[in-house]
Coordinates of C-alpha atoms in Angstrom, one line a residue:
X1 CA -28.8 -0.7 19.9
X2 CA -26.2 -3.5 20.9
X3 CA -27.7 -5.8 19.0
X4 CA -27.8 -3.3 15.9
X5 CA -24.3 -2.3 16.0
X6 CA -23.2 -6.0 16.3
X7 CA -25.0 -6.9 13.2
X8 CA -23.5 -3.7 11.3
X9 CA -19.9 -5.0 12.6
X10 CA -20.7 -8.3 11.4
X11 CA -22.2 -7.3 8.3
X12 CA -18.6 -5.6 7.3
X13 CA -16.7 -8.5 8.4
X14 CA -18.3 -10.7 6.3
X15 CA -17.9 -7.6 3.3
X16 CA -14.2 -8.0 4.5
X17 CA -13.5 -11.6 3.8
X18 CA -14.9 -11.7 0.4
X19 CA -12.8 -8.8 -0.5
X20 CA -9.9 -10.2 1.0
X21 CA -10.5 -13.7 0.0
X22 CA -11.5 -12.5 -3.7
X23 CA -8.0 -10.5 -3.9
X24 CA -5.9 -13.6 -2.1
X25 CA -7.3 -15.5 -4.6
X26 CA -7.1 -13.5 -8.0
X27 CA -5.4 -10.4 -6.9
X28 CA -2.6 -10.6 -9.6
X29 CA -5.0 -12.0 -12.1
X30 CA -7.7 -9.1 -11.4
X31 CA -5.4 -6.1 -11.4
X32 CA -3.9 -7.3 -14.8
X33 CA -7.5 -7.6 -15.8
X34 CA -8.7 -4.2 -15.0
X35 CA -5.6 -2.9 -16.3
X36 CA -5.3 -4.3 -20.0
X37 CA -9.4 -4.2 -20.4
X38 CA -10.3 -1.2 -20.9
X39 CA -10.0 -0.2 -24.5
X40 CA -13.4 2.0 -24.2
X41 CA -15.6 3.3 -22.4
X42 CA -17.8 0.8 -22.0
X43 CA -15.7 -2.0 -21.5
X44 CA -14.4 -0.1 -18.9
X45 CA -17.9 0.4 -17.4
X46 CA -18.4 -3.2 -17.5
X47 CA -15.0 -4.1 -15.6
X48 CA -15.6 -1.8 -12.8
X49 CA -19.0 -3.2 -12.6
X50 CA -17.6 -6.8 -12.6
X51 CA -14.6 -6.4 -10.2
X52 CA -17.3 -4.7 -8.0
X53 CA -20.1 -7.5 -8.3
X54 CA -16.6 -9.9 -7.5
X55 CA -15.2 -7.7 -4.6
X56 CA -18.4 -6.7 -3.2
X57 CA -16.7 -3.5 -2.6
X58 CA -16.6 -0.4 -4.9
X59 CA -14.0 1.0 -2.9
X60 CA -11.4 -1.4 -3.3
X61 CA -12.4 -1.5 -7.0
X62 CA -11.6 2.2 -6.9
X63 CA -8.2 2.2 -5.1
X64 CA -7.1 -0.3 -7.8
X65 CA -8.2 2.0 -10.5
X66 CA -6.9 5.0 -8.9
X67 CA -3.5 2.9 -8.6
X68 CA -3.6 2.1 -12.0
X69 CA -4.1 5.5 -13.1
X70 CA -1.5 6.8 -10.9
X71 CA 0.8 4.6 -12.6
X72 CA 0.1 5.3 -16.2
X73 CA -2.0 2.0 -17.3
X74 CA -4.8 3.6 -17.4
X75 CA -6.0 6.5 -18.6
X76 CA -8.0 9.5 -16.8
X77 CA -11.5 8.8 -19.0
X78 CA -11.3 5.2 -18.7
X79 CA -10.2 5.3 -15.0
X80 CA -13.6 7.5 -14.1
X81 CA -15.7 4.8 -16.6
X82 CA -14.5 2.0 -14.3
X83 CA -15.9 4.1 -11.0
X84 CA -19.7 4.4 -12.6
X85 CA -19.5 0.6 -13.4
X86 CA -18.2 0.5 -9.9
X87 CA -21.3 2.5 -8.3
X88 CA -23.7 0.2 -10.3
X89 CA -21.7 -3.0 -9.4
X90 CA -22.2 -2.3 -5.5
X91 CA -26.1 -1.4 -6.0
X92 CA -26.7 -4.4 -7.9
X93 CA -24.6 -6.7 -5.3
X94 CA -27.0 -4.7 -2.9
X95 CA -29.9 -6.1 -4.3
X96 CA -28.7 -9.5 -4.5
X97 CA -28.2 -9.8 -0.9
X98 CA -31.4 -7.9 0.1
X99 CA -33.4 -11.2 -1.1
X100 CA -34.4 -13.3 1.6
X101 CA -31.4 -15.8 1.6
X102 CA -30.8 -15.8 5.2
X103 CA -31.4 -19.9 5.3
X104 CA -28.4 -20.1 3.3
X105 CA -26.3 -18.2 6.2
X106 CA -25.6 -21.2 8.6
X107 CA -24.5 -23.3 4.9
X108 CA -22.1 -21.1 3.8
X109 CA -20.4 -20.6 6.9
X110 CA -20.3 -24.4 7.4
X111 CA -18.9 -24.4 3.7
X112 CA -16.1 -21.8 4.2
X113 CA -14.7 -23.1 7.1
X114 CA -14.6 -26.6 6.5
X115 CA -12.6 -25.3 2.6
X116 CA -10.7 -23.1 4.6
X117 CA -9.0 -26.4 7.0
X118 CA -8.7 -28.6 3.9
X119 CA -6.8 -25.9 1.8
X120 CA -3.4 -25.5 1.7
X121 CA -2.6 -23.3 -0.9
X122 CA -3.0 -19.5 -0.9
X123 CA -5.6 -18.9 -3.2
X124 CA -7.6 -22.2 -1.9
X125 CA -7.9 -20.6 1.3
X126 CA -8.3 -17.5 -0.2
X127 CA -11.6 -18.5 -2.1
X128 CA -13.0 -20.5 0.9
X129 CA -12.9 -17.4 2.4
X130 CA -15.8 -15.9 0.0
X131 CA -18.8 -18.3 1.2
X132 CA -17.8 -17.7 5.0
X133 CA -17.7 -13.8 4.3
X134 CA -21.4 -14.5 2.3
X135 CA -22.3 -16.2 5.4
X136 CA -21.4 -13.9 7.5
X137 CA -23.2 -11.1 5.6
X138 CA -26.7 -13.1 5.2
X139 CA -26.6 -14.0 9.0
X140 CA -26.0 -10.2 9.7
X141 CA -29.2 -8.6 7.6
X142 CA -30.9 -11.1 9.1
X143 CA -29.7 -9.8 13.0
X144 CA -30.4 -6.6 11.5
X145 CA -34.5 -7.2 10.7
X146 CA -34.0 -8.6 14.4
X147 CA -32.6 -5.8 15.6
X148 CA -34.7 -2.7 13.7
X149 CA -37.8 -4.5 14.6
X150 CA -38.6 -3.2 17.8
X151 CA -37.2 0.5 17.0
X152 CA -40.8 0.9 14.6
X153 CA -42.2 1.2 18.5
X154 CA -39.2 3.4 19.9
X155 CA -40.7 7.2 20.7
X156 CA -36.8 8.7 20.5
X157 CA -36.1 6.8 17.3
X158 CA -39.4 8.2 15.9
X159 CA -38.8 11.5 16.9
X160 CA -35.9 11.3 14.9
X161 CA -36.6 10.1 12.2
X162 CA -39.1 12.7 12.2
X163 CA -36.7 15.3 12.0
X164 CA -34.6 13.7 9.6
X165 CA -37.6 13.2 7.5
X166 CA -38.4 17.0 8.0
X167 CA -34.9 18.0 6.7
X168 CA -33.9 15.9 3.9
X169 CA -30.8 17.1 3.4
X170 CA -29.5 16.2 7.4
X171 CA -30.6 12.8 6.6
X172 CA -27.8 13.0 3.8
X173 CA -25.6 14.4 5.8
X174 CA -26.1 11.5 8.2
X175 CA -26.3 8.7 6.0
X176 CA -22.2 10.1 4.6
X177 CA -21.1 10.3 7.7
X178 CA -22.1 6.9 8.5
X179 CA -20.6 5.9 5.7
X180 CA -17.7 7.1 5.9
X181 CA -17.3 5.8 9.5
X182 CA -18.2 2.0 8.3
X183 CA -16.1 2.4 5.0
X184 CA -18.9 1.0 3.3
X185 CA -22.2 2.8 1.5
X186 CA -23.7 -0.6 0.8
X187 CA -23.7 -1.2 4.4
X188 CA -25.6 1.8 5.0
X189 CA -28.1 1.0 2.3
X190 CA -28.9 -2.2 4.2
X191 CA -29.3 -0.8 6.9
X192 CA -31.6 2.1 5.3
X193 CA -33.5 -0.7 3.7
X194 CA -33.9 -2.8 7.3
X195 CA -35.3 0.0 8.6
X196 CA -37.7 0.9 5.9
X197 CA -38.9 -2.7 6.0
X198 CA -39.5 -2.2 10.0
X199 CA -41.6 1.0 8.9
X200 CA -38.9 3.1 10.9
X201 CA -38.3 5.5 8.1
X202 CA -40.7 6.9 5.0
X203 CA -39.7 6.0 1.4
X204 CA -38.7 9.8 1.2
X205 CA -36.7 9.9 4.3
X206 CA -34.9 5.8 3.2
X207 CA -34.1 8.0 -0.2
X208 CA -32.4 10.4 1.4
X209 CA -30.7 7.9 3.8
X210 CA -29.2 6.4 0.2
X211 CA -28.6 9.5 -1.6
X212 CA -26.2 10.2 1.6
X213 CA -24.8 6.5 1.7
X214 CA -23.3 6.8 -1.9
X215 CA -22.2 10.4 -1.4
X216 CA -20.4 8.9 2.0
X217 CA -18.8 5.9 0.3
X218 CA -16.9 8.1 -1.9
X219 CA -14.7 9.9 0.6
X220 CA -12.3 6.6 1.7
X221 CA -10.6 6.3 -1.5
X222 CA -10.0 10.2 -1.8
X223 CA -8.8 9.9 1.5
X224 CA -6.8 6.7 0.8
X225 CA -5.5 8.2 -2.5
X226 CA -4.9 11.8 -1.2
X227 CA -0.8 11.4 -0.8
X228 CA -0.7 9.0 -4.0
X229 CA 0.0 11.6 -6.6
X230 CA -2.8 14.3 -8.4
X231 CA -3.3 11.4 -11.2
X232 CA -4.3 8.9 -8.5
X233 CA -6.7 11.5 -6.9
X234 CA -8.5 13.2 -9.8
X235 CA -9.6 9.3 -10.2
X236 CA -11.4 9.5 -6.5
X237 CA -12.1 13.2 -6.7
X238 CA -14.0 12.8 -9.9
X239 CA -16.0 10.2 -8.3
X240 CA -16.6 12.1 -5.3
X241 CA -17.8 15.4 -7.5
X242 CA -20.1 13.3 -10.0
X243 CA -21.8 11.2 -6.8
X244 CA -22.7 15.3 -5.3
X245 CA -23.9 16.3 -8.3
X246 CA -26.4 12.8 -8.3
X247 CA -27.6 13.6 -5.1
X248 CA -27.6 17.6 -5.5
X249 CA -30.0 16.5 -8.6
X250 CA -32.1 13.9 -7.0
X251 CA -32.7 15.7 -3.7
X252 CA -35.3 18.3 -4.9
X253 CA -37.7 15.3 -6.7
X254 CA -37.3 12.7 -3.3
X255 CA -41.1 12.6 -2.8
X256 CA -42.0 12.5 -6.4
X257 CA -39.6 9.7 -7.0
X258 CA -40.8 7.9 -4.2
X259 CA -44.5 8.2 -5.2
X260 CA -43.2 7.0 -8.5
X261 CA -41.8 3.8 -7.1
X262 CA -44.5 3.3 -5.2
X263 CA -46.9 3.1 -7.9
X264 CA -44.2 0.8 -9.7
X265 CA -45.0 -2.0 -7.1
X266 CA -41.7 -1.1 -5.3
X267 CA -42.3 -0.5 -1.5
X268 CA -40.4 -1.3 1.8
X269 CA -37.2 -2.3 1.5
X270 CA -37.3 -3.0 -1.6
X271 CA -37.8 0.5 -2.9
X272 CA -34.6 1.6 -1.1
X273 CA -32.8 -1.1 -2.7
X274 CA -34.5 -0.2 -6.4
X275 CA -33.7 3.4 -5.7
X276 CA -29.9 2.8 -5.4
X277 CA -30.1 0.9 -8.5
X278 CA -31.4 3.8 -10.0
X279 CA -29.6 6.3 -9.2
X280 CA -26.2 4.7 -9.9
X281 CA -27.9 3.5 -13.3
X282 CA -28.7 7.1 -14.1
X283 CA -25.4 8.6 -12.7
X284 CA -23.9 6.7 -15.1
X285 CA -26.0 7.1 -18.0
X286 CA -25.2 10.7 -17.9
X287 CA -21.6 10.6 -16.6
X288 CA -20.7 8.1 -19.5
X289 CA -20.7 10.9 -22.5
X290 CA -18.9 13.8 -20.1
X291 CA -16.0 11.6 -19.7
X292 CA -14.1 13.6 -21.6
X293 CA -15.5 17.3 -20.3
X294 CA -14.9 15.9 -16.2
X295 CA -11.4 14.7 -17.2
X296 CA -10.0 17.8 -18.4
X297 CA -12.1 19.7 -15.4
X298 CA -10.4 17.3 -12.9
X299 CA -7.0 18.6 -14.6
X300 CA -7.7 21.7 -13.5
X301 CA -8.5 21.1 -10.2
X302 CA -6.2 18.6 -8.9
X303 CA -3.0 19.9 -10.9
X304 CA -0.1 18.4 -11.0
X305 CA 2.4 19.1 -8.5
X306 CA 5.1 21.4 -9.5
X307 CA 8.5 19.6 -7.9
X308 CA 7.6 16.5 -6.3
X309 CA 9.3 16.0 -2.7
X310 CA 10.7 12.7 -3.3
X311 CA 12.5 13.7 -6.5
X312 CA 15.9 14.6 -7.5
X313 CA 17.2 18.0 -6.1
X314 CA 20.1 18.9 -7.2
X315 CA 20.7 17.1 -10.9
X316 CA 20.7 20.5 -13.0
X317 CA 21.1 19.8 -16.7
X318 CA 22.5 22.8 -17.6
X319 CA 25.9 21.7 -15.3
X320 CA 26.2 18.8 -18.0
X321 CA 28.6 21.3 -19.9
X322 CA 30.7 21.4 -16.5
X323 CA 32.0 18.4 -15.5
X324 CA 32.8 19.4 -12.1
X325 CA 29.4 20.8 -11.0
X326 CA 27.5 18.2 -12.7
X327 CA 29.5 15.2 -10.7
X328 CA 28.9 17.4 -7.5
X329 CA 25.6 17.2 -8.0
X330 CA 25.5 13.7 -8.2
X331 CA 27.1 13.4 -5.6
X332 CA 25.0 15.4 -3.6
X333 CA 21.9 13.5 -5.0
X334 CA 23.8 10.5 -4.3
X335 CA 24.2 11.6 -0.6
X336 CA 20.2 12.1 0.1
X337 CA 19.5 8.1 -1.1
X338 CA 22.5 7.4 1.4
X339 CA 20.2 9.9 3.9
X340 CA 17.7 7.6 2.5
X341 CA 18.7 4.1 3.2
X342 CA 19.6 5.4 6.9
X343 CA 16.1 6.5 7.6
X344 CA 15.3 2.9 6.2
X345 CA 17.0 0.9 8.4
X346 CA 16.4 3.4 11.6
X347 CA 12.5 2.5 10.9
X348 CA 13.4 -1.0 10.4
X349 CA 15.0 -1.2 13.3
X350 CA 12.0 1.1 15.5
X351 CA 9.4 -1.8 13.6
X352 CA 11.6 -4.4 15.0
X353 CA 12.0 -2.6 18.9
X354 CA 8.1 -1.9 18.9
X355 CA 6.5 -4.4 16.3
X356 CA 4.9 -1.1 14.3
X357 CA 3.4 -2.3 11.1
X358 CA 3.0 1.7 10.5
X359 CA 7.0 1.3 10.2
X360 CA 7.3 -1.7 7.7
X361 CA 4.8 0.6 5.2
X362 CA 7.3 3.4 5.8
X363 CA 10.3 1.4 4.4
X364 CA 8.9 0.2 1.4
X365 CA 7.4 3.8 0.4
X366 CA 11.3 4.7 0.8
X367 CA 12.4 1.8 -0.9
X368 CA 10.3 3.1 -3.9
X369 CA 11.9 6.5 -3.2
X370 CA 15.4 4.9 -3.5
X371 CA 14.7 3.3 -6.8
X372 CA 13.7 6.8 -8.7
X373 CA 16.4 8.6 -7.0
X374 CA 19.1 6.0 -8.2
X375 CA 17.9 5.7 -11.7
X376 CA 17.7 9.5 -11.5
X377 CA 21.7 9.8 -11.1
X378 CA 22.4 7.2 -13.3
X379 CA 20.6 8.8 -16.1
X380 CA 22.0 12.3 -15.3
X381 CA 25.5 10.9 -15.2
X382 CA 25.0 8.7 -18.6
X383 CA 24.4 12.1 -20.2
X384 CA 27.9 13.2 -19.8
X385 CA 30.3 13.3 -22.6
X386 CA 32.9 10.7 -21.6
X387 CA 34.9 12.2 -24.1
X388 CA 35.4 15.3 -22.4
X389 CA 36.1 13.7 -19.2
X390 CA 39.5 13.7 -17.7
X391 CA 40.6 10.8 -15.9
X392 CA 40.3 11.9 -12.5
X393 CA 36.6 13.1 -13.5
X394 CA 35.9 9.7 -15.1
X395 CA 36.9 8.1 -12.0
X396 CA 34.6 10.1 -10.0
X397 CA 31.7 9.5 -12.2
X398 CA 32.1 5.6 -11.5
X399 CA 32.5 6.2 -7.9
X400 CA 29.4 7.7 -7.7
X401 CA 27.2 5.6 -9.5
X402 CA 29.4 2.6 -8.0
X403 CA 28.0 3.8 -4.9
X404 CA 24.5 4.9 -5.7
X405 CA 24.1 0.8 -7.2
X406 CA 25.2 -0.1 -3.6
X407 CA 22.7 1.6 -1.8
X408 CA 20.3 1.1 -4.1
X409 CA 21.3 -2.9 -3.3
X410 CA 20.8 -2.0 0.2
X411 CA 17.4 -0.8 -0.3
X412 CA 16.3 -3.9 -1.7
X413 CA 17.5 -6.0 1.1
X414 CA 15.9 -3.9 3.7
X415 CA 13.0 -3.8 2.2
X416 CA 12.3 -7.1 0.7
X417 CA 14.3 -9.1 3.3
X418 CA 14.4 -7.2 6.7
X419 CA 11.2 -5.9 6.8
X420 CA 9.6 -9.1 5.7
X421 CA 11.6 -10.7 8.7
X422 CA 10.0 -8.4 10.9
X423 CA 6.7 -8.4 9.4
X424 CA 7.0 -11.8 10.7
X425 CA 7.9 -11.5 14.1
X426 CA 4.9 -9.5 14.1
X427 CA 2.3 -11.9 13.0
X428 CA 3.7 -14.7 14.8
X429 CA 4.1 -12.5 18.1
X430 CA 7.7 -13.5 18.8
X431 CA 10.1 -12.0 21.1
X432 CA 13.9 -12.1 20.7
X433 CA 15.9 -13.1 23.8
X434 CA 17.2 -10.1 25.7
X435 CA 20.8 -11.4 25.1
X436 CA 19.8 -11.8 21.1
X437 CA 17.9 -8.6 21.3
X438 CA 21.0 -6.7 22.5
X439 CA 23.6 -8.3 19.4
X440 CA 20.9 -7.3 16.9
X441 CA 20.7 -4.0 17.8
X442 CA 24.8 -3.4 18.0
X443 CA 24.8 -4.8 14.9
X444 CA 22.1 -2.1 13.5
X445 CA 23.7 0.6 15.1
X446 CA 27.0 -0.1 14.0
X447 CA 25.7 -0.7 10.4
X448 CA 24.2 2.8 10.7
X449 CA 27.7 4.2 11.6
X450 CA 29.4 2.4 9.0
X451 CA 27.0 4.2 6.4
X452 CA 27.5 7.9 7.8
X453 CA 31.3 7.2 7.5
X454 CA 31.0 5.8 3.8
X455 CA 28.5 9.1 3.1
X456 CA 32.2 11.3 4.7
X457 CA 34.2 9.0 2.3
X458 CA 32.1 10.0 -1.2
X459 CA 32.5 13.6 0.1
X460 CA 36.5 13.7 1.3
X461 CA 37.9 10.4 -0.7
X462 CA 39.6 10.2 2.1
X463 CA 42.0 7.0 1.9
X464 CA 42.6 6.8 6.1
X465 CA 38.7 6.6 6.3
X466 CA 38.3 4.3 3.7
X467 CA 41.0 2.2 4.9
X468 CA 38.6 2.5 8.3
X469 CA 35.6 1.1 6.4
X470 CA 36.9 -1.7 5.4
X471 CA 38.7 -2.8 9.0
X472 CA 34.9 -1.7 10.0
X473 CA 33.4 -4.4 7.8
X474 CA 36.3 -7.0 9.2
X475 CA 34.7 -6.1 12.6
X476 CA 31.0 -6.1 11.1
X477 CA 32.0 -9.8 10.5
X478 CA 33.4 -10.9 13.7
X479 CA 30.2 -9.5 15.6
X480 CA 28.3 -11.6 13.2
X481 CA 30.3 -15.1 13.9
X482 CA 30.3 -14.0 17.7
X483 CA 26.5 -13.5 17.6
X484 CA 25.7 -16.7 15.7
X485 CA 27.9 -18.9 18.0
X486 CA 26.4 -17.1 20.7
X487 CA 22.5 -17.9 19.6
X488 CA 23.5 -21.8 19.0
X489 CA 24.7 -22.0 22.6
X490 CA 21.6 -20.8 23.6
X491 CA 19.4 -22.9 21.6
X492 CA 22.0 -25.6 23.1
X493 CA 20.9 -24.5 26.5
X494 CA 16.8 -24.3 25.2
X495 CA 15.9 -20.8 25.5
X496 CA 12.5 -20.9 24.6
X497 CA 12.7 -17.1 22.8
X498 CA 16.1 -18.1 21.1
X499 CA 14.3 -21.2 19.7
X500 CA 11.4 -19.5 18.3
X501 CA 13.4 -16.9 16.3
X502 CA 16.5 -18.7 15.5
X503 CA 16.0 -18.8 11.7
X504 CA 14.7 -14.9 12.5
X505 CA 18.4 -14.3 14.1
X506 CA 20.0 -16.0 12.0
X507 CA 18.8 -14.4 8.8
X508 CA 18.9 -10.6 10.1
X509 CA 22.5 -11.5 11.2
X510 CA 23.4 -12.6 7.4
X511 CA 21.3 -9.8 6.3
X512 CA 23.5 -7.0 8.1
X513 CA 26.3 -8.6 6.7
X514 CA 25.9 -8.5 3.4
X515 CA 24.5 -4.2 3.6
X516 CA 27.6 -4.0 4.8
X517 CA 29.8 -5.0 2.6
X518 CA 27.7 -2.9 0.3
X519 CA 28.7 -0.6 2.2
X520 CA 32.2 -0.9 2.5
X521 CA 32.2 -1.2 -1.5
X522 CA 32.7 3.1 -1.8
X523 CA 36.4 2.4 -0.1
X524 CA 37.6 -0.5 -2.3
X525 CA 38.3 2.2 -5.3
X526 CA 40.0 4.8 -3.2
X527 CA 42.0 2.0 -1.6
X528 CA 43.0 0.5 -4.5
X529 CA 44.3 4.1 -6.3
X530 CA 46.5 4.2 -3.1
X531 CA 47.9 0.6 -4.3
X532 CA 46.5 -0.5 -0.3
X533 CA 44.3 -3.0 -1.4
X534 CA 45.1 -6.9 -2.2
X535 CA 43.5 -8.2 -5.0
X536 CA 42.7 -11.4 -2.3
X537 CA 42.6 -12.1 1.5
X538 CA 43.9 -15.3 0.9
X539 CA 47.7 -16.4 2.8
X540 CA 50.4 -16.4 0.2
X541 CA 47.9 -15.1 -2.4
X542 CA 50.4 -11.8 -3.1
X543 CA 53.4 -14.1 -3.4
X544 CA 51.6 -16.8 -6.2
X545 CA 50.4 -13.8 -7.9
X546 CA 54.4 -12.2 -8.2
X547 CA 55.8 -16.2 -8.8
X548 CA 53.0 -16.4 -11.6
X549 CA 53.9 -12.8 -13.3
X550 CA 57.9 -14.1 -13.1
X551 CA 56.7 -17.0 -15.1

């Protein structure tokens, strides 16, 4: 049983690196692919079939589709026509590796790691990952003939498989929960097929065991996809429903089908093997005119959500007559992305204290959040008559979407720049000195005061708290020289943490600065109204600018 679980871990490793190496290398270059082919049907068919055949993984064929789809390049019919070719792509991969190539194994792992030193660039190393992962996988099915061999002589195993074989539709039941567990149906179809070939399980009974695999297999992207919008998941729901209705089809004729293979010449392992062919062949030979009918039914059961969470709240058209109401809305919109780009950098800052991947995700689903939210104002506000604006409403239409640019700026750094820096503190295991640990975290924290006092500025227009802000942001820049110097004098003194993040430091340090003076931004205009804000910070500035107007 050890031995048989190690090859099944091995045998998705080695699934893993192709698909990872495959995507490293042509990731951009594939999704752009699946996304402008698919004019028809067909085509679309053949695409899903390819990417599959390339990925060695339907279900990363299917999170792409279901991405695309999600996004609007691709339509619901063609999206479900790229699955089928999907489902036939994996059972054809599956009977290209159950060939006896398992003499190839130690070659391609030889070949894959020696590519992998001599490349440098991203999708070199990417591709040399694809022979070690096809390595991998040979050397696994052959551990797993190694390992099934003796179970033909296990009484438990027997016993089991008796049972199983007795009640075909637990042996499905099994198989998808296996399935699911690995991730993987074609892993499960191997391993159905090594056991067939050890005479473990009947031809009827290694049917069932793939009828189960493919019905399992379906369930990670619906899962994956689940919080990804009702566009995303009619893609993997509609898979799921047309795999159940394959093997609610197929179960009744299991023993005539088999007897029919059998006198085919099929037998062993290769008869599971020929019967996933089949039945992903046929599944989509009768799927592929009902496009149209499952789309519409896959409407109606994953409808649309009514008032998405993440959208705006409180931009009513109908207050576009009224000024006033209208530019309180806004502003009260405007205050939720400020809510927004706090909960950023709070989980920035928890991903950086606890090295949480989980965390870095979070941020850039809120960064994405950010973006609709600000466009959403911007649009709302462009829709008033600026005609019929006072000046004092005018003003506070700019000051709002002044504002909502500046956080929206803020988002952007946090996500693209912070969180990459700790994304790479992560991988590289690094720790911060407890000295540099300390001035990163006052500067976070003050940041994160600085931007509930601008969200009480765009509320009050107060001019004493702006004027606050901005002697805030003088201070924001004095903790960030003090914290610099401070880090040099310890790289001076070779403090082995401060020398392996200094450039990590260095560039949260500048990073904090500059969301700050975003954030000071909101006081600058209320300030300025007030005539308590130089045009320059520069000595004697005031007095060139007077001796020029005398001129």
């Amino acid at each position: 049983m050890i031995d048989l679980i190690g090859a099944v871990a091995l045998l998705l490793w080695g699934l893993r690196m192709v698909k990872t190496g495959v995507l490293r290398a042509f990731g951009a270059r594939l999704r752009q692919w699946i996304g402008s082919g698919t004019r028809n049907r067909f085509l679309a068919f053949g695409i899903g079939l390819t990417a599959t055949i390339a990925l060695q993984s339907s279900t990363a064929t299917a999170l792409m589709t279901a991405s695309f789809a999600g996004m609007g390049y691709l339509g619901s019919m063609m999206a479900q026509a790229v699955m089928l070719g999907a489902n036939v792509g994996t059972s054809i991969v599956t009977r290209l590796l159950a060939l006896d190539l398992h003499f190839l194994a130690a070659l391609l792992i030889a070949t894959g790691v020696v590519a992998f030193g001599i490349s440098h660039s991203k999708s070199a190393k990417g591709m040399s990952r694809v022979p070690l992962g096809l390595g991998l996988m040979l050397l696994s099915l052959h551990w797993l003939g190694q390992a099934t061999e003796p179970m033909r002589h296990s009484q438990v195993l027997i016993a089991l498989m008796t049972s199983l074989d007795a009640v075909p539709v637990l042996a499905v039941a099994v198989a998808a929960v296996l399935a699911m567990a690995a991730s993987s149906s074609m892993a499960i179809v191997l391993l159905a097929m090594s056991l067939a070939a050890s005479g473990t399980v009947t031809p009827a009974l290694g049917m069932a065991l793939v009828l189960g695999a493919n019905l399992g297999g379906a369930f990670p992207p619906v899962a994956a996809t689940f919080h990804h919008g009702a566009v995303a998941l009619r893609v993997t729901v509609g898979n799921l429903l047309v795999r159940l209705a394959g093997c609610v089809a197929a179960l009744p004729f299991l023993d005539w089908i088999a007897k029919l293979l059998s006198d085919a010449g099929s037998h062993g392992a290769t008869l599971i093997v020929d019967a996933h062919i089949i039945f992903n062949v046929t599944l989509a030979v009768a799927a592929l005119p009902l496009l149209r009918p499952l789309s519409n039914l896959m409407r109606r059961i994953v409808p649309e959500a009514e008032t998405p969470d993440d959208g705006p709240r409180y931009l009513d058209p109908e207050h576009l007559d009224t000024p006033a109401l209208a530019l309180a809305g806004a502003a009260r919109e405007t205050l939720r992305i400020g809510d927004r780009i706090a909960a950023m950098i709070e989980a920035n800052l928890e991903a950086l204290r606890k090295s949480d991947t989980a965390r870095c995700t979070s941020v850039a689903v809120m960064d994405d959040e950010v973006d609709r939210l600000n466009s959403a104002v911007k649009l709302y506000l462009a829709r008033l008559d600026r005609t019929a604006l006072d000046e004092k409403d005018a003003q506070r239409s700019d000051e709002i979407i002044g504002y909502a640019t500046n956080l929206e700026h803020i988002g952007d750094i946090v996500d693209r720049n912070l969180r990459e820096l700790v994304q790479k503190k992560i991988r590289g295991q690094l720790s911060f000195s407890t000295e540099g640990a300390s001035e990163i975290e006052e500067l976070y924290q003050t940041t994160l005061s600085n931007l509930r006092l601008a969200q009480s500025i765009l509320v009050s227009g107060d001019s004493q708290l702006a004027r606050q802000l901005v002697e805030a942001k003088v201070g924001i820049r004095h903790l960030e020289e003090r914290s610099a110097a401070n880090h040099m004098a310890r790289l001076r003194d070779g403090l082995v943490a401060s020398v392996q993040t200094s450039s990590l430091h260095l560039d949260m340090l500048r990073d904090l600065k500059r969301i700050n003076a975003h954030i000071a931004a909101i006081a600058y205009p209320i300030l300025k109204s007030g005539g308590s804000l130089r045009e320059s910070r520069l000595i004697g500035s005031d007095q060139c600018a007077a001796t020029h107007d005398n001129i």
